[in-house]
Coordinates of C-alpha atoms in Angstrom, one line a residue:
Chain A
M7 CA 0.0 0.0 0.0
E8 CA 1.2 3.5 -0.8
D9 CA 2.1 6.1 1.8
I10 CA -0.9 8.1 2.9
T11 CA 0.3 11.6 2.2
L12 CA -1.7 14.8 1.9
E13 CA -0.3 15.3 -1.6
K14 CA -1.6 11.8 -2.6
I15 CA -5.0 12.6 -1.1
I16 CA -5.2 15.9 -3.0
E17 CA -4.2 14.1 -6.2
L18 CA -7.0 11.6 -5.7
L19 CA -9.5 14.3 -4.8
Q20 CA -8.7 16.3 -8.0
D21 CA -9.5 13.2 -10.0
V22 CA -13.0 13.3 -8.5
E23 CA -13.7 17.0 -8.7
E24 CA -10.9 19.0 -10.2
D25 CA -12.1 22.6 -9.8
I26 CA -11.6 22.9 -6.1
D27 CA -8.6 24.4 -4.3
Y28 CA -8.1 21.5 -2.0
E29 CA -5.0 23.0 -0.4
H30 CA -7.0 25.9 1.1
V31 CA -10.7 25.0 1.2
T32 CA -11.8 23.9 4.7
D33 CA -15.5 23.7 4.2
L34 CA -15.8 21.2 1.4
V35 CA -19.1 19.8 2.7
D36 CA -20.5 22.6 4.8
G37 CA -19.7 25.1 2.0
K38 CA -21.4 22.8 -0.5
H39 CA -18.3 22.4 -2.6
L40 CA -19.0 18.7 -2.5
D41 CA -22.4 17.0 -2.7
S42 CA -23.3 13.6 -1.4
F43 CA -22.4 12.0 -4.8
D44 CA -19.0 13.5 -4.7
I45 CA -18.6 12.0 -1.2
I46 CA -19.6 8.6 -2.6
A47 CA -17.0 9.0 -5.3
I48 CA -14.3 10.0 -2.7
I49 CA -15.2 7.1 -0.5
N50 CA -14.9 4.7 -3.4
V51 CA -11.6 6.1 -4.5
M52 CA -10.1 6.1 -1.0
S53 CA -11.4 2.6 -0.2
D54 CA -9.9 1.2 -3.5
E55 CA -6.6 3.1 -3.2
F56 CA -5.9 2.4 0.5
D57 CA -7.8 -0.9 1.0
I58 CA -9.9 0.5 3.8
S59 CA -13.6 0.4 4.7
I60 CA -15.1 3.7 5.9
P61 CA -17.9 3.0 8.5
A62 CA -21.1 5.0 8.4
K63 CA -20.4 6.7 11.7
D64 CA -17.3 8.3 10.3
I65 CA -19.1 9.7 7.3
V66 CA -19.8 13.1 8.8
P67 CA -19.0 16.6 7.4
E68 CA -16.1 17.2 9.8
N69 CA -14.2 14.2 8.3
F70 CA -14.7 15.5 4.8
N71 CA -14.5 19.3 5.1
S72 CA -10.8 19.5 4.1
A73 CA -8.2 17.4 2.3
Q74 CA -6.3 17.3 5.7
A75 CA -9.4 15.9 7.5
I76 CA -9.9 13.2 4.8
C77 CA -6.2 12.4 5.1
N78 CA -6.5 12.0 8.9
L79 CA -9.5 9.8 8.5
V80 CA -7.8 7.5 6.0
R81 CA -4.7 7.3 8.1
R82 CA -6.7 6.4 11.2
L83 CA -8.7 3.7 9.4
A84 CA -5.6 2.2 7.7
E85 CA -3.9 2.0 11.1
D86 CA -7.0 0.3 12.6
D87 CA -7.0 -2.3 9.9
Chain B
M23 CA -62.2 9.3 -10.8
E24 CA -61.8 12.7 -12.3
N25 CA -58.8 14.1 -10.5
V26 CA -56.2 13.3 -7.9
L27 CA -57.9 15.7 -5.4
E28 CA -60.5 13.0 -4.8
W29 CA -57.8 10.9 -3.1
L30 CA -57.0 13.8 -0.7
E31 CA -60.6 14.4 0.0
S32 CA -61.5 10.7 0.7
S33 CA -58.3 10.2 2.9
A34 CA -59.2 13.4 4.9
H35 CA -62.8 12.1 5.2
R36 CA -61.6 8.7 6.3
D37 CA -59.1 9.8 8.9
A38 CA -58.8 13.6 9.2
C39 CA -56.3 13.5 12.0
A40 CA -53.8 11.0 10.4
V41 CA -50.5 12.5 9.4
A42 CA -50.4 13.1 5.7
V43 CA -47.0 14.5 5.3
S44 CA -44.0 15.2 7.6
D45 CA -40.7 17.0 7.0
A46 CA -37.8 17.5 9.3
E47 CA -39.6 20.2 11.3
T48 CA -43.3 19.7 11.1
S49 CA -46.2 17.4 10.3
I50 CA -49.6 18.1 8.9
T51 CA -52.7 16.0 8.9
F52 CA -54.9 15.1 5.9
A53 CA -57.5 17.6 7.2
Q54 CA -54.9 20.4 7.4
L55 CA -53.5 19.6 4.0
L56 CA -57.0 19.6 2.5
D57 CA -57.9 22.9 4.1
R58 CA -54.7 24.6 3.1
A59 CA -54.7 23.2 -0.4
R60 CA -58.3 24.4 -1.0
N61 CA -57.6 27.8 0.4
V62 CA -54.5 28.2 -1.8
G63 CA -56.5 26.9 -4.7
S64 CA -59.2 29.5 -4.1
F65 CA -56.6 32.3 -4.0
L66 CA -54.9 31.1 -7.2
A67 CA -58.2 30.7 -9.0
A68 CA -58.9 34.3 -8.3
H69 CA -55.6 35.3 -9.9
V70 CA -54.8 32.7 -12.6
A71 CA -56.9 31.2 -15.4
P72 CA -57.4 27.5 -15.3
G73 CA -54.8 25.6 -17.3
R74 CA -52.1 28.3 -16.9
P75 CA -49.1 26.9 -15.1
V76 CA -48.2 27.9 -11.5
A77 CA -44.5 27.8 -10.7
L78 CA -43.3 26.8 -7.2
Y79 CA -39.9 28.1 -6.3
L80 CA -39.0 26.2 -3.0
E81 CA -37.6 23.0 -1.5
K82 CA -39.7 20.0 -0.7
S83 CA -41.7 20.5 2.5
C84 CA -45.2 20.2 3.9
D85 CA -45.7 23.8 2.7
A86 CA -44.6 22.9 -0.8
L87 CA -47.2 20.2 -1.0
C88 CA -50.0 22.6 0.1
G89 CA -48.9 24.9 -2.8
M90 CA -48.8 22.0 -5.4
L91 CA -52.2 20.7 -4.4
G92 CA -53.5 24.3 -4.2
A93 CA -52.5 24.8 -7.9
A94 CA -54.4 21.5 -8.7
Y95 CA -57.5 22.9 -6.9
A96 CA -57.2 26.0 -9.1
G97 CA -57.3 23.8 -12.2
C98 CA -53.6 24.8 -12.9
P99 CA -50.7 22.5 -13.5
Y100 CA -47.8 23.1 -11.1
S101 CA -44.1 23.1 -11.8
V102 CA -41.6 22.8 -9.0
I103 CA -38.4 24.7 -9.9
D104 CA -35.2 23.7 -8.2
V105 CA -34.0 26.7 -6.1
R106 CA -30.4 25.8 -7.1
Q107 CA -31.0 26.6 -10.8
P108 CA -28.5 29.2 -12.1
A109 CA -30.2 32.4 -13.3
A110 CA -29.9 31.7 -17.0
R111 CA -31.5 28.3 -16.7
L112 CA -34.3 29.7 -14.5
D113 CA -35.0 32.3 -17.2
S114 CA -35.1 29.6 -19.8
I115 CA -37.6 27.5 -17.8
L116 CA -39.8 30.6 -17.1
A117 CA -39.8 31.5 -20.8
S118 CA -40.9 27.9 -21.7
L119 CA -43.4 27.6 -18.8
D120 CA -44.9 31.1 -19.0
P121 CA -46.4 30.7 -15.5
G122 CA -49.4 32.7 -14.4
F123 CA -48.2 32.9 -10.8
V124 CA -45.2 32.0 -8.7
L125 CA -45.4 30.6 -5.2
T126 CA -42.6 30.2 -2.8
D127 CA -42.5 29.7 1.0
R128 CA -41.2 31.9 3.8
A129 CA -37.9 29.9 4.0
F130 CA -37.1 30.8 0.4
A131 CA -38.9 34.1 0.1
Q132 CA -35.7 36.2 0.1
L133 CA -33.9 33.9 -2.3
A134 CA -37.0 33.9 -4.6
G135 CA -37.2 37.7 -4.4
E136 CA -33.6 38.0 -5.6
A137 CA -34.0 35.3 -8.3
F138 CA -37.1 36.8 -9.8
E139 CA -36.1 40.5 -9.3
H140 CA -35.5 41.0 -13.0
T141 CA -38.8 39.2 -14.1
E142 CA -42.4 40.2 -14.1
Y143 CA -43.1 37.8 -11.2
A144 CA -43.3 38.6 -7.5
P145 CA -43.1 35.2 -5.7
T146 CA -45.7 34.9 -2.9
P147 CA -45.1 32.7 0.1
V148 CA -47.7 30.0 0.2
E149 CA -48.2 30.5 4.0
E150 CA -49.5 34.0 3.3
V151 CA -52.5 32.8 1.3
W152 CA -53.6 29.6 3.0
D153 CA -55.6 31.2 5.9
E154 CA -58.1 32.9 3.7
P155 CA -61.2 30.7 3.5
A156 CA -61.9 29.1 0.2
D157 CA -64.7 30.2 -2.1
D158 CA -66.5 26.9 -2.8
D159 CA -68.3 28.2 -6.0
L160 CA -65.0 29.4 -7.5
L161 CA -63.3 26.0 -6.8
A162 CA -66.2 24.2 -8.3
A163 CA -66.0 26.3 -11.5
V164 CA -62.3 25.4 -12.0
R165 CA -62.3 21.8 -10.8
P166 CA -59.9 19.8 -13.0
S167 CA -60.9 16.8 -15.1
R168 CA -59.0 13.6 -16.0
E169 CA -57.6 15.4 -19.1
S170 CA -56.4 18.5 -17.1
A171 CA -52.6 18.9 -16.7
L172 CA -51.5 18.1 -13.1
Y173 CA -47.8 18.9 -13.2
I174 CA -45.0 19.9 -15.5
N175 CA -41.5 18.5 -14.9
F176 CA -38.5 19.9 -16.7
T177 CA -35.9 17.6 -18.1
S178 CA -32.8 18.2 -20.1
G179 CA -33.2 19.0 -23.8
S180 CA -30.6 18.2 -26.4
T181 CA -31.0 21.6 -28.2
G182 CA -29.7 23.5 -25.1
T183 CA -33.0 24.3 -23.5
P184 CA -34.9 22.2 -20.9
K185 CA -38.3 20.8 -21.9
G186 CA -41.3 20.7 -19.6
V187 CA -43.2 17.4 -19.6
M188 CA -46.9 18.0 -18.9
V189 CA -48.7 15.1 -17.2
S190 CA -52.5 14.8 -16.7
H191 CA -54.5 13.9 -13.7
G192 CA -55.8 10.8 -15.5
S193 CA -52.3 9.5 -16.2
V194 CA -51.4 9.8 -12.5
I195 CA -54.6 8.2 -11.4
D196 CA -54.1 5.2 -13.7
F197 CA -50.4 4.7 -12.8
I198 CA -50.7 5.3 -9.0
G199 CA -53.9 3.1 -9.0
H200 CA -52.0 0.1 -10.4
F201 CA -48.8 0.9 -8.5
T202 CA -50.5 0.9 -5.1
D203 CA -52.6 -2.1 -5.9
L204 CA -49.8 -4.3 -7.2
F205 CA -47.6 -3.6 -4.3
G206 CA -50.2 -3.7 -1.5
F207 CA -50.1 -0.1 -0.2
S208 CA -52.4 0.7 2.7
S209 CA -53.0 3.4 5.2
S210 CA -50.5 1.8 7.7
D211 CA -47.6 2.3 5.3
V212 CA -45.0 4.9 6.1
I213 CA -43.4 6.2 2.9
A214 CA -39.9 7.7 3.0
N215 CA -39.6 10.3 0.2
Q216 CA -36.1 10.6 -1.2
A217 CA -36.6 12.5 -4.4
P218 CA -36.9 16.3 -4.7
F219 CA -40.4 17.5 -5.9
D220 CA -39.0 18.5 -9.3
F221 CA -38.1 14.9 -10.0
D222 CA -40.9 12.6 -10.9
V223 CA -39.8 9.8 -8.6
S224 CA -41.5 11.9 -5.9
V225 CA -44.9 11.7 -7.7
K226 CA -45.0 8.0 -6.6
D227 CA -44.5 8.9 -3.0
I228 CA -46.9 11.9 -2.8
Y229 CA -49.8 10.3 -4.7
S230 CA -49.4 6.8 -3.3
G231 CA -49.7 8.4 0.1
L232 CA -52.8 10.4 -0.8
A233 CA -54.4 7.5 -2.6
V234 CA -54.3 5.1 0.4
G235 CA -54.1 7.5 3.3
A236 CA -50.5 6.7 4.2
A237 CA -48.0 9.2 5.7
V238 CA -45.3 10.5 3.5
H239 CA -42.1 11.4 5.4
L240 CA -39.8 13.8 3.5
I241 CA -36.1 13.0 4.0
P242 CA -34.1 16.3 4.2
R243 CA -31.7 16.6 1.3
E244 CA -28.7 17.0 3.5
Y245 CA -29.3 13.6 5.2
F246 CA -27.9 12.1 1.9
S247 CA -24.5 13.4 3.0
V248 CA -24.6 11.9 6.5
P249 CA -25.6 8.2 6.6
V250 CA -26.2 8.0 10.3
Q251 CA -28.8 10.8 10.1
L252 CA -30.5 9.0 7.2
M253 CA -30.5 5.6 8.9
D254 CA -31.8 7.1 12.1
F255 CA -34.6 8.8 10.1
L256 CA -35.7 5.5 8.5
C257 CA -35.5 3.5 11.7
D258 CA -37.0 6.0 14.1
R259 CA -40.0 6.7 11.8
N260 CA -40.6 3.0 11.1
V261 CA -40.5 3.4 7.4
T262 CA -42.2 0.7 5.3
V263 CA -41.8 1.9 1.8
C264 CA -38.8 3.3 -0.2
T265 CA -39.5 4.3 -3.8
W266 CA -36.1 5.7 -4.5
A267 CA -33.7 6.5 -7.3
V268 CA -30.9 3.9 -7.7
S269 CA -28.3 6.5 -7.0
A270 CA -29.8 7.1 -3.5
M271 CA -29.8 3.4 -2.8
C272 CA -26.2 3.2 -3.8
F273 CA -25.4 6.0 -1.4
V274 CA -26.7 3.9 1.6
S275 CA -24.8 0.8 0.5
T276 CA -21.6 2.6 -0.3
M277 CA -21.7 4.5 3.0
N278 CA -22.1 1.2 4.9
G279 CA -25.4 2.5 6.3
F280 CA -26.7 -0.9 7.2
D281 CA -23.7 -1.6 9.4
Y282 CA -24.9 1.3 11.6
R283 CA -28.7 0.6 11.7
C284 CA -31.1 -1.5 9.7
P285 CA -34.7 -0.3 9.1
D286 CA -36.3 -3.7 9.5
T287 CA -39.8 -2.3 9.1
V288 CA -39.2 -1.7 5.4
R289 CA -41.5 -4.1 3.3
L290 CA -41.1 -2.6 -0.2
V291 CA -38.2 -1.1 -2.1
A292 CA -39.1 0.1 -5.6
F293 CA -36.1 1.5 -7.5
S294 CA -35.7 3.4 -10.7
G295 CA -33.8 6.0 -12.6
E296 CA -30.7 4.0 -13.5
V297 CA -29.5 0.5 -13.9
M298 CA -29.1 -1.0 -10.4
P299 CA -25.5 -2.3 -9.9
P300 CA -25.9 -6.0 -8.7
K301 CA -23.4 -5.6 -5.8
H302 CA -25.5 -2.7 -4.3
L303 CA -28.8 -4.6 -4.7
A304 CA -27.2 -7.6 -3.0
K305 CA -26.3 -5.4 0.0
W306 CA -29.8 -4.1 0.3
R307 CA -31.4 -7.6 0.0
A308 CA -29.0 -9.0 2.6
A309 CA -29.8 -6.1 5.0
L310 CA -33.6 -6.2 4.4
P311 CA -34.5 -9.9 3.8
Q312 CA -38.2 -9.3 4.7
A313 CA -38.6 -6.7 1.9
R314 CA -39.9 -7.0 -1.7
F315 CA -37.6 -5.4 -4.2
V316 CA -39.0 -4.1 -7.5
N317 CA -37.2 -2.7 -10.5
V318 CA -39.4 -0.1 -12.1
Y319 CA -38.7 1.6 -15.5
G320 CA -40.0 4.5 -17.5
P321 CA -39.1 8.0 -18.6
T322 CA -41.0 11.1 -17.4
E323 CA -43.0 11.2 -20.6
V324 CA -44.9 8.0 -19.6
T325 CA -45.8 9.2 -16.0
C326 CA -43.2 7.7 -13.7
N327 CA -43.0 4.1 -14.8
C328 CA -44.4 1.8 -17.5
T329 CA -42.9 -1.6 -16.6
Y330 CA -41.9 -3.4 -13.4
W331 CA -40.0 -6.5 -12.4
E332 CA -40.1 -7.9 -8.9
V333 CA -36.7 -9.5 -7.9
P334 CA -37.4 -13.1 -7.1
A335 CA -36.1 -14.4 -3.7
S336 CA -33.8 -16.8 -5.6
F337 CA -32.3 -14.2 -7.9
D338 CA -28.5 -14.0 -8.0
G339 CA -27.9 -12.9 -11.6
D340 CA -26.2 -9.8 -13.0
V341 CA -28.9 -8.6 -15.4
L342 CA -32.1 -7.1 -13.9
P343 CA -34.9 -7.1 -16.4
V344 CA -37.3 -4.1 -16.3
G345 CA -40.0 -6.7 -16.7
R346 CA -43.6 -6.4 -17.9
P347 CA -46.0 -3.4 -18.5
F348 CA -48.2 -2.0 -15.8
P349 CA -51.8 -2.8 -16.8
H350 CA -52.5 0.7 -18.2
A351 CA -49.4 0.8 -20.4
K352 CA -48.6 -0.8 -23.7
V353 CA -44.8 -1.4 -24.1
F354 CA -43.3 -2.8 -27.2
L355 CA -40.1 -2.9 -29.3
L356 CA -39.9 -1.3 -32.8
D357 CA -36.9 -1.8 -35.1
E358 CA -35.5 1.0 -37.4
D359 CA -38.2 0.2 -40.0
D360 CA -41.0 0.5 -37.4
R361 CA -41.6 -3.3 -37.4
L362 CA -42.6 -5.0 -34.2
V363 CA -39.8 -7.0 -32.6
D364 CA -41.0 -9.8 -30.3
Q365 CA -38.4 -12.5 -30.5
A366 CA -36.0 -13.0 -27.6
G367 CA -32.6 -11.4 -27.7
V368 CA -33.2 -9.0 -30.5
Q369 CA -32.5 -5.4 -29.6
A370 CA -34.8 -2.5 -30.7
Q371 CA -36.2 0.8 -29.4
I372 CA -38.6 0.7 -26.5
C373 CA -41.9 2.4 -27.4
V374 CA -44.8 3.1 -25.1
A375 CA -48.6 3.7 -25.6
G376 CA -51.5 3.8 -23.2
S377 CA -53.1 6.2 -20.7
G378 CA -49.8 7.0 -19.0
L379 CA -48.5 9.0 -21.9
A380 CA -47.9 12.7 -21.0
L381 CA -49.9 15.4 -22.7
G382 CA -46.8 16.7 -24.3
Y383 CA -44.1 19.4 -23.8
V384 CA -45.5 22.6 -22.4
N385 CA -45.9 25.4 -25.0
D386 CA -43.9 23.4 -27.5
P387 CA -46.2 21.8 -30.1
A388 CA -43.3 21.0 -32.5
R389 CA -41.3 19.0 -30.0
T390 CA -44.6 17.3 -28.8
A391 CA -45.5 16.2 -32.3
E392 CA -42.0 14.9 -32.9
A393 CA -41.9 12.8 -29.7
F394 CA -45.5 11.7 -29.4
C395 CA -46.3 10.2 -32.7
D396 CA -48.8 7.9 -34.3
N397 CA -48.3 4.3 -33.4
P398 CA -47.3 2.5 -36.7
I399 CA -48.7 -0.8 -35.3
Q400 CA -52.0 0.7 -34.3
P401 CA -52.7 3.8 -36.3
G402 CA -54.8 6.4 -34.5
E403 CA -53.1 5.6 -31.2
R404 CA -50.5 8.0 -29.6
M405 CA -47.1 6.5 -29.0
Y406 CA -43.9 7.7 -27.4
R407 CA -40.5 6.7 -28.6
T408 CA -38.3 6.5 -25.5
G409 CA -34.9 6.5 -27.2
D410 CA -34.1 3.6 -24.9
L411 CA -33.0 0.2 -26.4
G412 CA -34.2 -3.1 -25.0
Y413 CA -34.7 -6.7 -25.7
Y414 CA -36.8 -9.6 -24.4
D415 CA -35.0 -12.3 -22.4
E416 CA -36.0 -16.0 -22.6
A417 CA -38.7 -15.6 -20.0
G418 CA -40.3 -12.8 -22.0
D419 CA -39.3 -10.0 -19.7
L420 CA -38.0 -6.7 -21.2
V421 CA -34.4 -5.9 -20.5
Y422 CA -33.1 -2.3 -20.8
A423 CA -30.0 -2.1 -23.0
G424 CA -28.9 1.5 -23.0
R425 CA -29.6 4.6 -25.1
A426 CA -29.9 5.0 -28.8
D427 CA -28.5 8.6 -28.4
H428 CA -26.3 10.6 -26.1
Q429 CA -28.8 10.9 -23.2
I430 CA -27.3 9.7 -19.9
K431 CA -28.5 9.2 -16.3
H432 CA -26.2 10.9 -13.9
L433 CA -26.8 11.2 -10.2
G434 CA -30.4 10.1 -10.8
Q435 CA -30.9 13.0 -13.3
R436 CA -31.7 12.6 -17.0
I437 CA -29.2 14.6 -18.9
E438 CA -28.8 15.2 -22.7
L439 CA -25.1 15.6 -23.3
G440 CA -26.1 17.6 -26.3
E441 CA -27.5 20.3 -23.9
I442 CA -24.1 20.7 -22.2
E443 CA -22.4 20.8 -25.6
A444 CA -24.9 23.4 -26.9
V445 CA -24.4 25.6 -23.9
A446 CA -20.6 25.3 -24.1
Q447 CA -20.7 26.2 -27.7
E448 CA -22.7 29.4 -26.9
C449 CA -19.8 30.6 -24.8
P450 CA -17.8 33.2 -26.8
G451 CA -14.4 31.9 -27.7
V452 CA -15.5 28.3 -27.9
S453 CA -15.7 26.9 -31.4
R454 CA -16.5 23.3 -30.8
A455 CA -17.4 21.1 -27.8
C456 CA -18.1 17.5 -27.2
C457 CA -19.2 15.7 -24.0
L458 CA -18.6 12.1 -23.0
Y459 CA -19.8 10.2 -20.0
N460 CA -17.6 7.8 -18.0
E461 CA -20.2 5.3 -16.9
K462 CA -17.9 3.5 -14.6
R463 CA -16.7 6.5 -12.6
K464 CA -19.9 8.5 -13.1
R465 CA -18.1 11.5 -14.5
I466 CA -19.1 14.0 -17.2
L467 CA -16.1 14.9 -19.4
L468 CA -16.1 18.0 -21.7
F469 CA -13.6 18.5 -24.5
Y470 CA -13.5 21.8 -26.4
V471 CA -11.6 23.8 -29.0
G472 CA -11.3 27.5 -28.7
E473 CA -9.4 30.4 -27.2
R474 CA -11.5 30.7 -24.1
S475 CA -9.5 29.5 -21.0
K476 CA -10.7 26.4 -19.2
D477 CA -11.4 28.4 -16.0
E478 CA -13.6 30.9 -17.9
L479 CA -15.5 28.2 -19.7
V480 CA -16.2 26.3 -16.4
A481 CA -17.4 29.6 -14.8
Y482 CA -19.6 30.2 -17.8
L483 CA -21.1 26.7 -17.5
H484 CA -21.7 27.2 -13.7
D485 CA -23.8 30.3 -14.7
K486 CA -25.9 28.5 -17.2
L487 CA -26.3 24.9 -16.0
P488 CA -27.5 23.2 -12.7
S489 CA -24.5 21.9 -10.8
Y490 CA -25.2 18.3 -11.6
M491 CA -24.8 19.1 -15.3
V492 CA -21.5 20.9 -15.0
P493 CA -18.7 18.6 -16.3
N494 CA -16.5 17.0 -13.7
K495 CA -13.5 17.5 -16.0
T496 CA -13.0 20.0 -18.8
T497 CA -10.2 19.6 -21.3
Q498 CA -9.0 22.2 -23.9
L499 CA -7.8 20.7 -27.2
D500 CA -6.0 22.2 -30.2
Q501 CA -8.4 20.4 -32.5
M502 CA -11.1 17.8 -32.2
P503 CA -10.3 14.3 -33.4
L504 CA -12.5 13.5 -36.4
N505 CA -13.4 10.2 -38.0
K506 CA -13.3 9.6 -41.7
N507 CA -16.8 11.0 -42.1
G508 CA -15.7 14.3 -40.5
K509 CA -17.7 13.7 -37.3
I510 CA -16.1 14.0 -33.9
D511 CA -14.4 10.7 -33.0
R512 CA -15.8 10.0 -29.6
A513 CA -13.8 6.8 -29.2
A514 CA -10.6 8.7 -29.7
L515 CA -11.7 11.4 -27.2
A516 CA -12.4 8.7 -24.6
Q517 CA -8.7 7.6 -24.9
L518 CA -7.4 11.1 -24.0

């Protein structure tokens, strides 16, 4: 499995929705930059790329509001596995 | 039955105090819904001629339903307009719809005021008109018939402008009558509404509830970003029926919602809008072994659905048929020479006739005449060519096999890629545009040639198109790849 770096997470996010400044935006969900279907796409990409399963209780806006938050979530789940 | 209002009146008569509809904040009974709808209808009837559309600019809510049924009481078709429409598309819809009145609600009054500022309309909050007692004589004079239009739903149009599909009371009565009969709806059902009111999947929820006297619970849109809220909603409200878009079901299974909580009161799941991926259906069936699962099919122009196929308990295949016609619908396959195709395995265009056919496209007789034509197999009968391809399997069930054109289903929405291309090509500095859809990854891809920068074109598209139609990836090219006939080589684009 690849290292879970912020740069890698941003690269994957740009593949889902390219027109967002992931390095600076910190309200991806609350600011409606991402809708539920973007989140589905992100979950699918992260699950496939890092071989993790994201439980429903972790799918809350605060875990998806920034690239850093998504990175933290993925790292935690990868460590738990 | 003459109109859908009879359902509301008989349900209110049977159990006035039963909950008719409930949103995140409030609930209203059948008696309240009837009273408010009649009052709104009486107000509208004094301001709008019967048959003239009434636009509703608001989100789904109890209040919205009062406005929709109020328009029906006034003998006017209603059209719910998504408040997220960009200004240019809202203008395009208003030009096509030519509404006689615009309703909103207090929650969206300010937004509506801004959105309609440059128009002749002054949106009126529905709450401000429902306390005025109804004029019975006026309502009797404008009472709709089976042939009256009930609603107008806008869908994507390949020429760059959306088209408003106009559906009659009679079509809804016939479809909902069979839908609720076949799947055993009763007043004890609790229906969980997923779809927005500008999307015709919601017609099944609203009118099934009214027809049998069951409560309809409106799931807030934002719950489809937070699975624990969605699963709590379904479980805490003891939901029994989900008539949802496939994309919404995939949300629950992808987000592992069933690992958190399982709504074991659900007895019926009817899904439509896209082809259901087998792995997602398998998750739903494993989580809800007590429920019936039904694949329903049909474009907006045939009133919700024209065929259905109940998934057998033993099913473990990869291909889900769309099945057989509802009793009021005639569904058949025609080849390119308009010959009937009835042998198994032969692909042809799915065509539909019967009482579910829409009245046509609002204020657009040319498009209506083109799409709703004479049935070559039974001259004198109206028929709709869906543009969908299908074939019969060995059991005689119809199987959907994709589109004959460039229409796609994306996030549960029907989109003509031609509409996105047409809008992109209207952008100054864009000479040619072509859209592709990556089915596997559910992404819309736009390729264009021109001097306009990518960022400027994307900003332009955001101003003209609803967000679900804005391409996920935009690529500027020096020139379009062409095939030997001089047409854009889509296969070559897909490789870029």
